[in-house]
Short mmCIF file of C-alpha atoms and ligand atoms in Angstrom, two decimals:
data_model
loop_
_atom_site.label_atom_id
_atom_site.label_comp_id
_atom_site.label_asym_id
_atom_site.label_seq_id
_atom_site.Cartn_x
_atom_site.Cartn_y
_atom_site.Cartn_z
CA MET A 246 242.56 -91.82 -72.19
CA ALA A 247 240.20 -89.85 -74.97
CA HIS A 248 241.52 -91.90 -77.50
CA THR A 249 241.64 -95.14 -75.76
CA PHE A 250 237.91 -94.75 -74.68
CA SER A 251 236.62 -93.72 -78.58
CA LEU A 252 238.58 -97.43 -79.30
CA ILE A 253 235.47 -98.97 -77.11
CA ASP A 254 232.76 -100.28 -79.22
CA PRO A 255 229.25 -97.95 -78.94
CA ILE A 256 227.13 -100.43 -76.85
CA LYS A 257 229.98 -100.77 -74.47
CA ARG A 258 230.57 -96.79 -73.65
CA SER A 259 226.94 -96.26 -73.44
CA LEU A 260 227.03 -99.33 -71.19
CA ILE A 261 229.90 -97.86 -69.38
CA ILE A 262 228.19 -93.94 -69.21
CA HIS A 263 224.83 -95.53 -67.48
CA ILE A 264 226.96 -97.00 -64.96
CA LEU A 265 228.84 -93.91 -64.24
CA ILE A 266 225.92 -91.85 -64.35
CA LEU A 267 223.92 -94.35 -62.12
CA GLU A 268 226.87 -94.05 -59.00
CA LEU A 269 227.18 -90.27 -59.75
CA VAL A 270 223.05 -90.39 -58.27
CA ILE A 271 223.92 -93.05 -56.12
CA LEU A 272 226.76 -91.30 -54.32
CA SER A 273 225.11 -87.85 -54.65
CA PHE A 274 221.89 -89.10 -52.75
CA PHE A 275 224.57 -90.69 -50.03
CA THR A 276 226.30 -87.24 -49.81
CA LEU A 277 222.73 -85.85 -49.03
CA SER A 278 221.16 -88.03 -46.66
CA ALA A 279 224.39 -87.80 -44.66
CA TYR A 280 224.47 -84.11 -44.80
CA ALA A 281 220.85 -84.27 -43.74
CA LYS A 282 221.89 -86.66 -40.82
CA VAL A 283 225.08 -84.67 -39.90
CA ASP A 284 222.73 -81.78 -39.73
CA ASN A 285 219.85 -82.97 -37.72
CA LEU A 286 222.85 -84.67 -35.41
CA SER A 287 224.81 -81.76 -35.03
CA LYS A 288 221.54 -79.67 -33.31
CA LEU A 289 220.54 -82.77 -31.18
CA LEU A 290 224.62 -82.89 -29.96
CA GLY A 291 224.70 -83.26 -25.81
CA VAL A 292 221.02 -83.20 -25.68
CA GLU A 293 219.61 -85.78 -23.67
CA GLU A 294 216.49 -87.93 -25.39
CA SER A 295 213.86 -86.91 -22.68
CA LYS A 296 214.48 -83.27 -24.14
CA ALA A 297 215.23 -83.88 -27.87
CA HIS A 298 211.89 -82.81 -28.77
CA LEU A 299 212.59 -79.16 -27.69
CA TYR A 300 215.21 -79.27 -30.30
CA GLU A 301 213.25 -80.31 -33.29
CA ALA A 302 212.96 -77.44 -36.49
CA LYS A 303 209.44 -76.02 -35.88
CA GLY A 304 210.28 -73.01 -38.49
CA PRO A 305 213.17 -71.11 -39.09
CA ASP A 306 213.79 -69.83 -35.92
CA TRP A 307 213.56 -71.49 -32.12
CA THR A 308 213.24 -70.19 -28.98
CA CYS A 309 215.42 -70.85 -25.79
CA LEU A 310 214.38 -73.40 -23.18
CA ASP A 311 214.09 -70.55 -20.79
CA GLY A 312 212.41 -67.97 -23.29
CA SER A 313 215.18 -65.73 -22.89
CA ALA A 314 215.99 -64.92 -26.55
CA THR A 315 214.33 -66.39 -30.19
CA ILE A 316 217.54 -66.89 -32.32
CA PRO A 317 217.64 -68.94 -35.97
CA TYR A 318 217.22 -72.26 -35.92
CA GLU A 319 220.58 -72.70 -37.74
CA ALA A 320 221.95 -70.83 -34.59
CA ILE A 321 221.77 -73.81 -32.45
CA ASN A 322 225.19 -75.50 -31.21
CA ASP A 323 226.99 -73.14 -33.61
CA ASP A 324 229.26 -72.72 -30.97
CA PHE A 325 228.06 -69.15 -30.12
CA CYS A 326 226.17 -68.71 -26.79
CA ASP A 327 222.91 -66.65 -27.40
CA CYS A 328 220.37 -67.82 -24.59
CA THR A 329 221.54 -67.23 -21.05
CA ASP A 330 220.71 -70.91 -19.91
CA GLY A 331 223.35 -71.80 -22.34
CA SER A 332 220.03 -74.55 -24.02
CA ASP A 333 221.16 -73.39 -27.36
CA GLU A 334 224.79 -74.90 -27.17
CA PRO A 335 223.81 -78.13 -25.65
CA GLY A 336 227.26 -79.99 -27.76
CA THR A 337 229.60 -77.10 -27.69
CA SER A 338 231.97 -75.15 -24.97
CA ALA A 339 230.34 -71.85 -25.84
CA CYS A 340 227.64 -71.36 -23.01
CA PRO A 341 229.98 -71.90 -19.48
CA ASN A 342 226.55 -72.84 -17.71
CA SER A 343 225.43 -75.63 -20.26
CA LYS A 344 225.60 -79.63 -20.06
CA PHE A 345 226.75 -81.79 -22.07
CA TYR A 346 224.99 -85.08 -22.16
CA CYS A 347 226.72 -88.55 -22.99
CA ARG A 348 224.88 -91.22 -24.44
CA ASN A 349 227.02 -94.15 -23.21
CA VAL A 350 225.42 -96.97 -24.98
CA GLY A 351 225.94 -99.97 -23.13
CA HIS A 352 226.94 -98.02 -19.52
CA ILE A 353 225.21 -95.36 -17.72
CA SER A 354 224.34 -91.88 -19.54
CA SER A 355 225.56 -88.63 -18.02
CA PHE A 356 225.98 -85.13 -18.10
CA ILE A 357 229.27 -83.50 -17.94
CA SER A 358 230.05 -79.36 -18.00
CA SER A 359 229.73 -78.31 -21.96
CA SER A 360 233.12 -76.18 -20.99
CA ARG A 361 235.21 -80.00 -21.09
CA VAL A 362 233.82 -80.76 -24.30
CA ASN A 363 236.71 -81.00 -27.35
CA ASP A 364 239.01 -79.97 -24.58
CA GLY A 365 241.92 -82.68 -25.31
CA VAL A 366 240.97 -84.91 -22.65
CA CYS A 367 239.25 -88.06 -22.75
CA GLU A 368 236.47 -87.70 -20.21
CA PRO A 369 235.65 -90.92 -17.86
CA GLU A 370 232.13 -89.99 -17.61
CA CYS A 371 231.83 -90.19 -21.02
CA CYS A 372 232.86 -94.10 -21.81
CA ASP A 373 231.30 -93.29 -25.52
CA GLY A 374 234.26 -90.77 -26.47
CA SER A 375 231.50 -88.51 -27.61
CA ASP A 376 232.46 -85.28 -25.93
CA GLU A 377 236.04 -85.04 -28.10
CA TYR A 378 234.35 -84.80 -31.72
CA ASP A 379 236.57 -82.00 -33.06
CA GLY A 380 239.26 -84.56 -34.34
CA LYS A 381 241.94 -83.47 -32.32
CA ILE A 382 241.93 -86.34 -30.45
CA LYS A 383 240.27 -89.79 -30.62
CA CYS A 384 238.65 -91.30 -27.77
CA PRO A 385 237.64 -94.80 -28.08
CA ASN A 386 234.51 -95.87 -27.00
CA THR A 387 235.30 -98.06 -23.55
CA CYS A 388 231.49 -98.53 -22.49
CA LYS A 389 231.41 -101.75 -22.25
CA GLU A 390 234.79 -102.53 -20.12
CA THR A 391 233.29 -99.71 -18.17
CA ASN A 392 230.30 -101.36 -17.30
CA ALA A 393 231.89 -104.62 -16.83
CA GLU A 394 233.89 -102.84 -14.16
CA TYR A 395 230.84 -101.12 -12.72
CA THR A 396 228.80 -104.43 -12.68
CA LYS A 397 232.00 -106.00 -10.55
CA LYS A 398 231.99 -103.22 -8.08
CA LEU A 399 227.87 -103.13 -7.92
CA LYS A 400 228.11 -107.18 -6.88
CA GLU A 401 230.92 -106.28 -4.75
CA LEU A 402 229.03 -103.63 -2.99
CA GLU A 403 225.93 -105.64 -2.91
CA LYS A 404 227.72 -108.83 -1.22
CA LEU A 405 229.14 -106.08 1.76
CA ARG A 406 225.48 -104.79 1.80
CA THR A 407 224.32 -108.69 2.35
CA GLN A 408 226.88 -108.87 5.13
CA GLY A 409 225.99 -105.72 6.86
CA ILE A 410 222.68 -106.43 6.46
CA ARG A 411 223.16 -109.77 8.18
CA ILE A 412 224.93 -108.00 10.92
CA ARG A 413 222.61 -105.53 11.62
CA LYS A 414 220.35 -108.03 12.83
CA GLU A 415 222.77 -109.19 15.11
CA TYR A 416 222.81 -105.63 16.29
CA ILE A 417 219.12 -105.56 17.01
CA GLU A 418 219.19 -108.94 18.68
CA LYS A 419 222.05 -107.75 20.80
CA GLY A 420 219.71 -104.42 21.34
CA ARG A 421 216.82 -106.30 22.44
CA LYS A 422 218.95 -107.88 25.11
CA ILE A 423 220.84 -105.56 26.33
CA LYS A 424 217.51 -103.51 26.94
CA THR A 425 215.97 -106.31 28.98
CA LYS A 426 219.08 -106.74 31.12
CA ASN A 427 219.44 -102.60 31.30
CA ALA A 428 215.44 -102.95 32.66
CA ALA A 429 215.95 -105.96 35.08
CA GLU A 430 219.04 -103.64 36.31
CA LEU A 431 216.73 -100.76 36.96
CA ASN A 432 214.21 -103.20 38.73
CA ARG A 433 216.74 -104.79 41.08
CA LEU A 434 218.75 -101.22 41.70
CA GLU A 435 215.25 -99.63 42.64
CA ILE A 436 214.93 -102.80 45.06
CA GLU A 437 218.59 -102.21 46.28
CA LEU A 438 217.96 -98.77 46.61
CA ARG A 439 214.74 -98.95 49.05
CA ALA A 440 217.17 -101.56 51.13
CA ALA A 441 219.94 -98.61 50.94
CA LYS A 442 217.44 -96.09 52.45
CA ILE A 443 216.40 -98.39 55.35
CA ARG A 444 219.99 -99.03 56.28
CA VAL A 445 220.38 -95.12 56.36
CA LYS A 446 217.57 -94.37 58.38
CA GLU A 447 218.27 -97.32 60.74
CA ARG A 448 222.05 -96.29 61.09
CA GLU A 449 221.06 -92.55 61.64
CA VAL A 450 218.98 -93.77 64.51
CA ALA A 451 221.59 -95.71 66.14
CA LEU A 452 223.74 -93.05 66.17
CA LYS A 453 221.78 -90.31 66.92
CA LYS A 454 221.37 -92.43 70.28
CA ILE A 455 225.10 -93.06 71.01
CA GLU A 456 225.70 -89.15 69.98
CA ASP A 457 222.82 -88.40 72.53
CA SER A 458 224.34 -91.07 75.41
CA LYS A 459 227.64 -88.99 75.26
CA PRO A 460 228.55 -85.89 76.80
CA ASP A 461 230.01 -83.17 74.78
CA THR A 462 233.42 -83.44 76.10
CA GLU A 463 233.89 -87.05 75.38
CA GLN A 464 233.77 -86.50 71.42
CA LEU A 465 237.44 -85.00 71.61
CA ALA A 466 239.33 -87.52 73.46
CA PRO A 467 242.92 -86.87 73.89
CA LYS A 468 244.04 -90.53 72.36
CA GLY A 469 242.71 -89.27 68.87
CA ASN A 470 244.95 -86.58 68.84
CA ARG A 471 247.52 -88.76 67.14
CA GLU A 472 245.14 -90.18 64.85
CA ARG A 473 244.56 -86.87 63.54
CA MET A 474 247.55 -85.36 63.34
CA LYS A 475 248.83 -88.50 61.28
CA LYS A 476 245.49 -88.01 59.00
CA LEU A 477 246.66 -84.28 58.74
CA HIS A 478 250.33 -85.11 58.04
CA GLU A 479 249.50 -87.31 55.21
CA ARG A 480 246.96 -84.89 53.97
CA ILE A 481 249.77 -81.90 53.73
CA ILE A 482 252.01 -84.39 52.14
CA ALA A 483 248.74 -85.04 49.48
CA LEU A 484 248.74 -81.22 49.21
CA LYS A 485 252.28 -80.81 48.51
CA GLY A 486 251.74 -83.62 45.54
CA ASP A 487 248.55 -81.01 44.45
CA ILE A 488 251.22 -77.86 44.60
CA ASN A 489 253.94 -79.64 42.37
CA LYS A 490 251.24 -80.79 39.79
CA LEU A 491 249.35 -77.52 39.78
CA HIS A 492 253.14 -75.82 39.10
CA GLU A 493 253.75 -78.26 36.14
CA GLN A 494 250.03 -77.03 34.82
CA ILE A 495 250.59 -73.45 35.13
CA ASP A 496 253.97 -74.08 33.37
CA THR A 497 252.33 -75.55 30.58
CA LEU A 498 249.97 -72.82 30.35
CA LEU A 499 252.81 -70.40 30.36
CA SER A 500 254.78 -72.26 28.03
CA ILE A 501 251.52 -72.20 25.50
CA LEU A 502 250.53 -68.70 26.02
CA LYS A 503 254.51 -67.87 25.37
CA ASP A 504 254.25 -69.76 22.09
CA MET A 505 251.65 -67.47 21.57
CA LYS A 506 252.84 -64.18 22.10
CA ASN A 507 256.00 -64.83 19.86
CA ASN A 508 254.35 -66.76 17.14
CA HIS A 509 251.01 -64.81 16.43
CA ASN A 510 250.79 -63.22 13.48
CA GLN A 511 251.57 -59.33 14.41
CA ASN A 512 250.01 -57.74 10.80
CA TYR A 513 246.67 -59.69 12.13
CA HIS A 514 245.40 -57.00 14.84
CA ASP A 515 243.41 -58.88 16.71
CA MET A 516 242.11 -57.39 19.97
CA ALA A 517 241.58 -60.78 21.62
CA VAL A 518 244.83 -62.02 21.05
CA LYS A 519 246.51 -58.21 22.03
CA THR A 520 243.83 -58.55 25.05
CA ALA A 521 245.31 -61.96 26.25
CA ILE A 522 249.29 -61.20 25.59
CA LYS A 523 248.87 -58.10 27.91
CA ALA A 524 247.21 -60.09 30.48
CA TYR A 525 249.92 -62.70 30.14
CA ASP A 526 252.91 -59.82 30.81
CA GLU A 527 251.05 -58.74 33.95
CA PHE A 528 250.27 -61.96 34.77
CA LEU A 529 254.08 -63.10 34.19
CA GLU A 530 255.22 -60.13 35.93
CA GLU A 531 253.50 -61.14 39.61
CA TYR A 532 254.07 -64.49 39.32
CA ASN A 533 257.56 -63.88 38.92
CA LYS A 534 257.70 -62.03 42.14
CA ASP A 535 255.63 -64.21 43.88
CA MET A 536 257.94 -67.01 42.98
CA GLU A 537 261.26 -64.98 44.75
CA THR A 538 259.44 -64.87 47.62
CA GLU A 539 257.75 -68.35 47.35
CA ASP A 540 260.36 -70.49 48.60
CA GLY A 541 260.38 -69.22 52.42
CA ASP A 542 256.70 -70.93 51.92
CA GLU A 543 257.70 -74.11 50.61
CA VAL A 544 256.57 -77.25 53.32
CA GLU A 545 259.70 -78.41 55.02
CA GLU A 546 260.97 -81.35 53.37
CA ASN A 547 261.10 -83.51 56.91
CA TYR A 548 257.20 -83.79 56.43
CA GLU A 549 257.79 -86.89 54.00
CA ASP A 550 259.37 -88.77 56.42
CA ASN A 551 256.85 -91.02 58.16
CA TYR A 552 255.09 -89.36 60.93
CA ASP A 553 255.69 -92.15 63.77
CA ASP A 554 259.39 -91.19 63.54
CA ILE A 555 259.12 -87.91 64.15
CA PRO A 556 259.92 -87.31 67.71
CA ASP A 557 256.89 -85.92 69.92
CA LYS A 558 257.93 -82.93 70.83
CA GLU A 559 258.94 -81.48 66.96
CA LYS A 560 255.40 -82.42 66.39
CA PRO A 561 253.00 -79.49 65.72
CA GLN A 562 250.04 -78.78 68.34
CA ILE A 563 246.86 -79.99 67.58
CA GLU A 564 244.38 -76.71 67.24
CA GLU A 565 240.91 -76.69 66.67
CA PRO A 566 240.72 -75.26 62.97
CA SER A 567 238.97 -71.86 63.03
CA GLU A 568 239.50 -70.00 60.05
CA PRO A 569 241.09 -71.62 57.17
CA SER A 570 244.68 -71.46 57.36
CA TYR A 571 247.14 -69.80 55.06
CA GLN A 572 248.00 -73.04 53.12
CA GLU A 573 244.01 -73.76 52.83
CA ARG A 574 243.36 -70.17 51.29
CA PHE A 575 246.53 -70.57 48.89
CA LEU A 576 245.49 -74.16 48.29
CA GLU A 577 242.18 -72.89 47.12
CA MET A 578 243.20 -70.03 44.87
CA LEU A 579 245.63 -72.27 43.06
CA TRP A 580 242.37 -74.44 42.46
CA GLU A 581 240.21 -71.47 41.35
CA ILE A 582 243.04 -70.11 39.02
CA LYS A 583 243.92 -74.14 37.06
CA ASP A 584 239.72 -74.14 36.91
CA GLY A 585 239.60 -70.42 35.67
CA VAL A 586 242.91 -70.95 32.90
CA LEU A 587 241.69 -74.43 32.08
CA GLU A 588 238.00 -73.89 31.52
CA LEU A 589 239.45 -70.52 29.36
CA PHE A 590 241.13 -73.14 26.99
CA GLY A 591 238.69 -75.28 27.03
CA LEU A 592 240.68 -77.98 28.88
CA GLN A 593 238.31 -78.17 31.78
CA ASP A 594 235.92 -81.68 31.01
CA HIS A 595 235.13 -82.11 34.61
CA LYS A 596 235.32 -79.72 37.74
CA SER A 597 238.80 -80.48 39.77
CA LYS A 598 238.43 -81.74 42.81
CA ARG A 599 238.79 -79.10 45.57
CA TYR A 600 240.59 -79.28 48.13
CA HIS A 601 238.43 -79.27 51.13
CA SER A 602 239.14 -79.10 54.66
CA SER A 603 237.19 -81.90 56.47
CA SER A 604 235.89 -82.20 59.96
CA SER A 605 234.78 -85.69 59.56
CA SER A 606 237.44 -87.07 61.73
CA ARG A 607 236.81 -85.41 64.65
CA ASP A 608 238.39 -87.78 67.83
CA THR A 609 235.72 -89.93 68.84
CA PRO A 610 235.43 -92.76 71.18
CA LYS A 611 235.14 -95.95 69.20
CA GLU A 612 231.31 -96.84 69.52
CA LEU A 613 230.56 -93.71 68.48
CA SER A 614 233.28 -93.71 65.52
CA ASP A 615 232.29 -97.13 64.57
CA ALA A 616 228.46 -95.61 64.53
CA ARG A 617 229.29 -92.75 62.43
CA ASP A 618 231.50 -94.92 60.24
CA ALA A 619 228.57 -97.20 59.29
CA PHE A 620 226.27 -94.09 58.88
CA GLU A 621 228.51 -92.74 56.39
CA GLU A 622 229.04 -95.95 54.61
CA ALA A 623 225.37 -96.71 54.27
CA GLU A 624 225.17 -93.14 52.93
CA GLN A 625 227.92 -93.65 50.47
CA GLU A 626 226.11 -96.93 49.51
CA GLN A 627 222.53 -95.14 48.70
CA LYS A 628 224.10 -92.28 47.01
CA ASP A 629 226.38 -95.03 44.68
CA ILE A 630 223.07 -96.74 44.03
CA GLU A 631 221.36 -93.52 43.24
CA ASN A 632 224.34 -92.93 40.74
CA HIS A 633 224.09 -96.39 39.49
CA ILE A 634 219.92 -95.72 39.00
CA ASP A 635 220.63 -92.64 36.96
CA GLU A 636 223.34 -94.20 34.38
CA VAL A 637 220.81 -96.89 33.71
CA LYS A 638 218.00 -94.68 33.23
CA SER A 639 219.97 -92.49 31.07
CA LYS A 640 220.90 -95.68 28.64
CA LEU A 641 217.35 -96.43 28.67
CA SER A 642 216.04 -93.12 27.59
CA GLN A 643 219.17 -93.39 25.07
CA ASP A 644 217.77 -93.08 21.42
CA TYR A 645 219.59 -96.52 19.75
CA GLY A 646 217.82 -95.99 16.42
CA LEU A 647 215.11 -97.97 14.20
CA GLU A 648 215.11 -101.33 15.72
CA TYR A 649 217.70 -100.32 19.15
CA GLU A 650 220.42 -101.53 16.45
CA PHE A 651 222.62 -98.63 17.72
CA ALA A 652 222.83 -100.06 21.71
CA ALA A 653 225.37 -102.69 20.86
CA LEU A 654 227.37 -99.95 19.35
CA ASP A 655 227.33 -98.04 22.98
CA ASN A 656 230.45 -96.32 23.67
CA GLU A 657 232.39 -98.57 21.10
CA CYS A 658 235.38 -96.04 20.30
CA PHE A 659 236.71 -96.04 16.74
CA SER A 660 239.94 -93.47 15.57
CA TYR A 661 241.46 -91.75 12.44
CA ASP A 662 244.78 -90.75 11.63
CA SER A 663 244.68 -87.71 8.92
CA GLY A 664 248.43 -86.97 9.31
CA GLU A 665 248.52 -84.16 11.58
CA TYR A 666 245.83 -85.58 13.98
CA THR A 667 244.34 -88.81 15.32
CA TYR A 668 240.40 -88.46 15.75
CA SER A 669 238.45 -90.63 18.11
CA LEU A 670 234.93 -90.95 18.47
CA CYS A 671 233.03 -92.99 21.02
CA MET A 672 229.69 -93.75 19.52
CA PHE A 673 227.38 -91.68 22.04
CA GLY A 674 230.17 -90.89 24.08
CA SER A 675 232.85 -88.07 22.87
CA ALA A 676 234.69 -87.66 20.09
CA THR A 677 238.66 -86.05 20.32
CA GLN A 678 241.02 -84.89 18.36
CA LYS A 679 245.14 -85.58 19.19
CA SER A 680 247.82 -84.03 17.66
CA ASN A 681 250.23 -86.23 16.36
CA LYS A 682 252.88 -84.08 17.08
CA ASP A 683 252.65 -83.20 20.68
CA HIS A 684 250.08 -85.56 21.63
CA SER A 685 248.23 -82.82 23.44
CA SER A 686 243.95 -83.70 22.72
CA THR A 687 241.30 -81.43 21.97
CA ASP A 688 237.46 -82.05 22.89
CA LEU A 689 235.35 -82.40 19.96
CA GLY A 690 232.04 -82.48 21.64
CA ASN A 691 229.48 -85.06 23.19
CA PHE A 692 226.96 -86.87 21.18
CA ALA A 693 223.82 -84.36 21.92
CA LYS A 694 220.84 -85.99 18.83
CA TRP A 695 220.35 -87.63 15.85
CA ILE A 696 220.29 -85.37 12.80
CA GLY A 697 219.61 -87.39 9.20
CA ALA A 698 216.12 -85.99 8.67
CA GLU A 699 213.81 -83.86 10.74
CA SER A 700 211.45 -86.41 11.81
CA SER A 701 212.38 -89.76 13.44
CA ASN A 702 210.11 -91.70 10.91
CA ASP A 703 212.76 -91.02 8.32
CA PRO A 704 214.89 -93.38 7.54
CA ARG A 705 217.62 -91.14 7.20
CA TYR A 706 217.20 -89.89 10.50
CA TYR A 707 219.61 -92.54 11.69
CA THR A 708 222.16 -91.71 9.18
CA ARG A 709 224.07 -88.92 10.78
CA MET A 710 225.18 -87.74 14.61
CA LEU A 711 225.73 -84.47 16.08
CA TYR A 712 228.54 -84.48 18.61
CA GLU A 713 228.43 -81.07 20.22
CA ASP A 714 229.85 -78.57 23.18
CA GLY A 715 233.95 -79.40 22.76
CA ALA A 716 236.46 -77.12 23.42
CA ARG A 717 235.91 -73.70 22.44
CA CYS A 718 237.33 -72.52 18.81
CA TRP A 719 239.87 -69.55 19.24
CA ASN A 720 238.07 -66.75 18.39
CA GLY A 721 235.05 -68.94 16.94
CA PRO A 722 232.21 -71.56 18.12
CA ALA A 723 233.05 -74.75 20.36
CA ARG A 724 233.76 -77.58 18.40
CA SER A 725 231.35 -79.98 16.58
CA VAL A 726 231.36 -83.12 14.46
CA LYS A 727 228.46 -84.24 12.31
CA LEU A 728 228.93 -88.47 11.75
CA TYR A 729 227.94 -89.38 8.53
CA LEU A 730 227.14 -93.13 8.61
CA GLU A 731 226.90 -95.17 5.26
CA CYS A 732 226.21 -98.99 5.23
CA GLY A 733 229.38 -101.53 5.25
CA ALA A 734 230.37 -104.66 6.70
CA ASP A 735 232.39 -103.42 9.11
CA ASN A 736 233.00 -100.06 11.44
CA GLN A 737 235.19 -97.32 10.23
CA ILE A 738 235.77 -94.39 10.18
CA LEU A 739 236.85 -93.30 6.58
CA SER A 740 237.52 -89.50 6.18
CA VAL A 741 237.39 -86.66 8.55
CA SER A 742 237.46 -83.11 7.49
CA GLU A 743 237.13 -79.77 8.65
CA PRO A 744 235.00 -77.67 6.02
CA GLU A 745 234.04 -75.08 8.19
CA LYS A 746 236.64 -74.00 10.96
CA CYS A 747 236.52 -75.96 14.31
CA GLU A 748 233.36 -77.69 12.59
CA TYR A 749 234.27 -81.49 11.76
CA HIS A 750 232.82 -83.78 9.45
CA MET A 751 233.60 -87.68 9.68
CA ARG A 752 232.49 -90.15 7.04
CA MET A 753 232.17 -93.83 8.63
CA ILE A 754 230.39 -97.28 7.28
CA SER A 755 228.84 -99.43 9.60
CA PRO A 756 226.51 -102.82 9.27
CA ALA A 757 224.34 -100.66 11.86
CA VAL A 758 222.80 -98.30 8.70
CA CYS A 759 222.69 -101.39 6.58
CA LEU A 760 218.50 -101.19 5.73
CA ASP A 761 217.22 -104.27 4.52
CA HIS A 762 214.71 -102.39 1.39
CA ASN A 763 213.08 -105.91 0.51
CA ASN A 764 212.12 -106.66 4.20
CA ASP A 765 209.24 -103.80 5.58
CA HIS A 766 210.47 -104.62 9.33
CA ASN A 767 213.02 -102.35 9.38
CA ASN A 768 211.18 -99.64 7.40
CA HIS A 769 210.01 -96.53 9.71
CA ASN A 770 206.99 -98.16 11.58
CA THR A 771 208.38 -100.81 13.38
CA GLU A 772 206.56 -102.28 15.85
CA HIS A 773 209.56 -101.88 18.11
CA LYS A 774 210.35 -98.56 17.79
CA HIS A 775 210.69 -96.35 20.92
CA ASP A 776 208.56 -98.71 22.78
CA GLU A 777 208.30 -97.41 26.37
CA LEU A 778 210.08 -98.92 29.41
C1 MAN B 819 243.39 -76.55 16.62
C2 MAN B 819 242.68 -77.55 15.45
C3 MAN B 819 242.24 -77.27 14.34
C4 MAN B 819 241.21 -76.11 14.84
C5 MAN B 819 242.43 -74.94 15.17
C6 MAN B 819 241.61 -73.39 15.99
O1 MAN B 819 244.71 -76.32 15.79
O2 MAN B 819 241.87 -77.99 16.39
O3 MAN B 819 241.47 -78.05 14.13
O4 MAN B 819 241.25 -75.57 13.30
O5 MAN B 819 242.64 -75.65 16.60
O6 MAN B 819 242.37 -72.60 15.96
#
């Protein structure tokens, strides 16, 4: 090689030497500037643009952003955690609490936990691939594609929002009509109520007049006895049906308690469970004894027959009821047990209709009984109107949202199948959880209030509903539901979870919450808001 080189003429040789020197100078210049660049970059690795100035070298030392320590400037991003806030290691995974910033040029920048830096996984949040820079794997820059997909999704969402806004306007219109209709209905009912009250008064006077003109003895005509017997007979058959139903319900409750006794966790010394099992054992002993002797107390089968077919002499004699009979007391007791047990298990949503002996079917002459019926009918009419008025008033006082948009959804029910349960929720009504296995239903509560924000002037106020006072949880609170509403083109429950025992969260989309931000009209201070009727 040296030999070959020596053969080149001196001018050419000197030219080659100059070129080589020049190349060396250029190369070392670029190498040095690249080093400087890498070095500078490495200090800024994982730092967001707005905080870059905090990482500028202002001397040999650098102070952690929380002031917890002063370290050599070189120690930034040296893969060793020096600051308690992790601010010295924004670009490495050395500090457990620091965040790595992905610039994601061409898409939206984001942060990931620094522990995910150089972990061998291309994080989807870092479409620029900057989270994996140690060379172990290569993450391609997908920001262009990610952004195109994101923009497409945004457009679809925007389309749904536009649809939602349009439907919400329809809801508002519907709400306005419902409000007007209810107000008119209330007016009409109040007029009807005045007329009904007059009718009651009139019929009361007419009845009194007839009652005053009849001697007491006439009020118990023998011919009425047959009627009364017939009614009693029908009543006994109905009561027998009630008894059978109660037996079935007692059997259901006993099987629930039996399951609890057999399947409860014996290692978990829950006093409430132990007490319940003890009470169950005691009850069972008494109950079995009662059941053995019960056969004799059965209502005779021939009561099922048509009363008119029973020969007169076999018909029981009528006596005026004084003290409640054994049967009445027994039934009363059974109803109380049933109410108590159902209440204990949170299954009681309304008080059962109790058996009450009635004296309204006294034997009366036709004129008197007609007058009494007419009076009772008028009284019932008045009560019905009053109940109807209460219903309409409660609807009129319901908070149906910023622009009455939720009135259109009043009593609309939606459900969601989670696999184990089917959840149902009726707007402004009740929520339930139904087992997909045994179809037993659990009350999750009734609508109580809006809880999206402190004040109803805040637009978020009408984005969250609370349903409460559901069936009590075993050793826990009464069940309740928080319904989170998001804008969507239709009404749909998207998910149900139970983050705390017996406290359920439902996510739902609805056009009712699609506010048109370009239109001030549906911002908080609207003219329609809560105008009193
Ligand atoms: C039932 C359901 C559950 C709830 C438990 C509490 O199984 O209502 O959602 O967690 O009761 O015991």
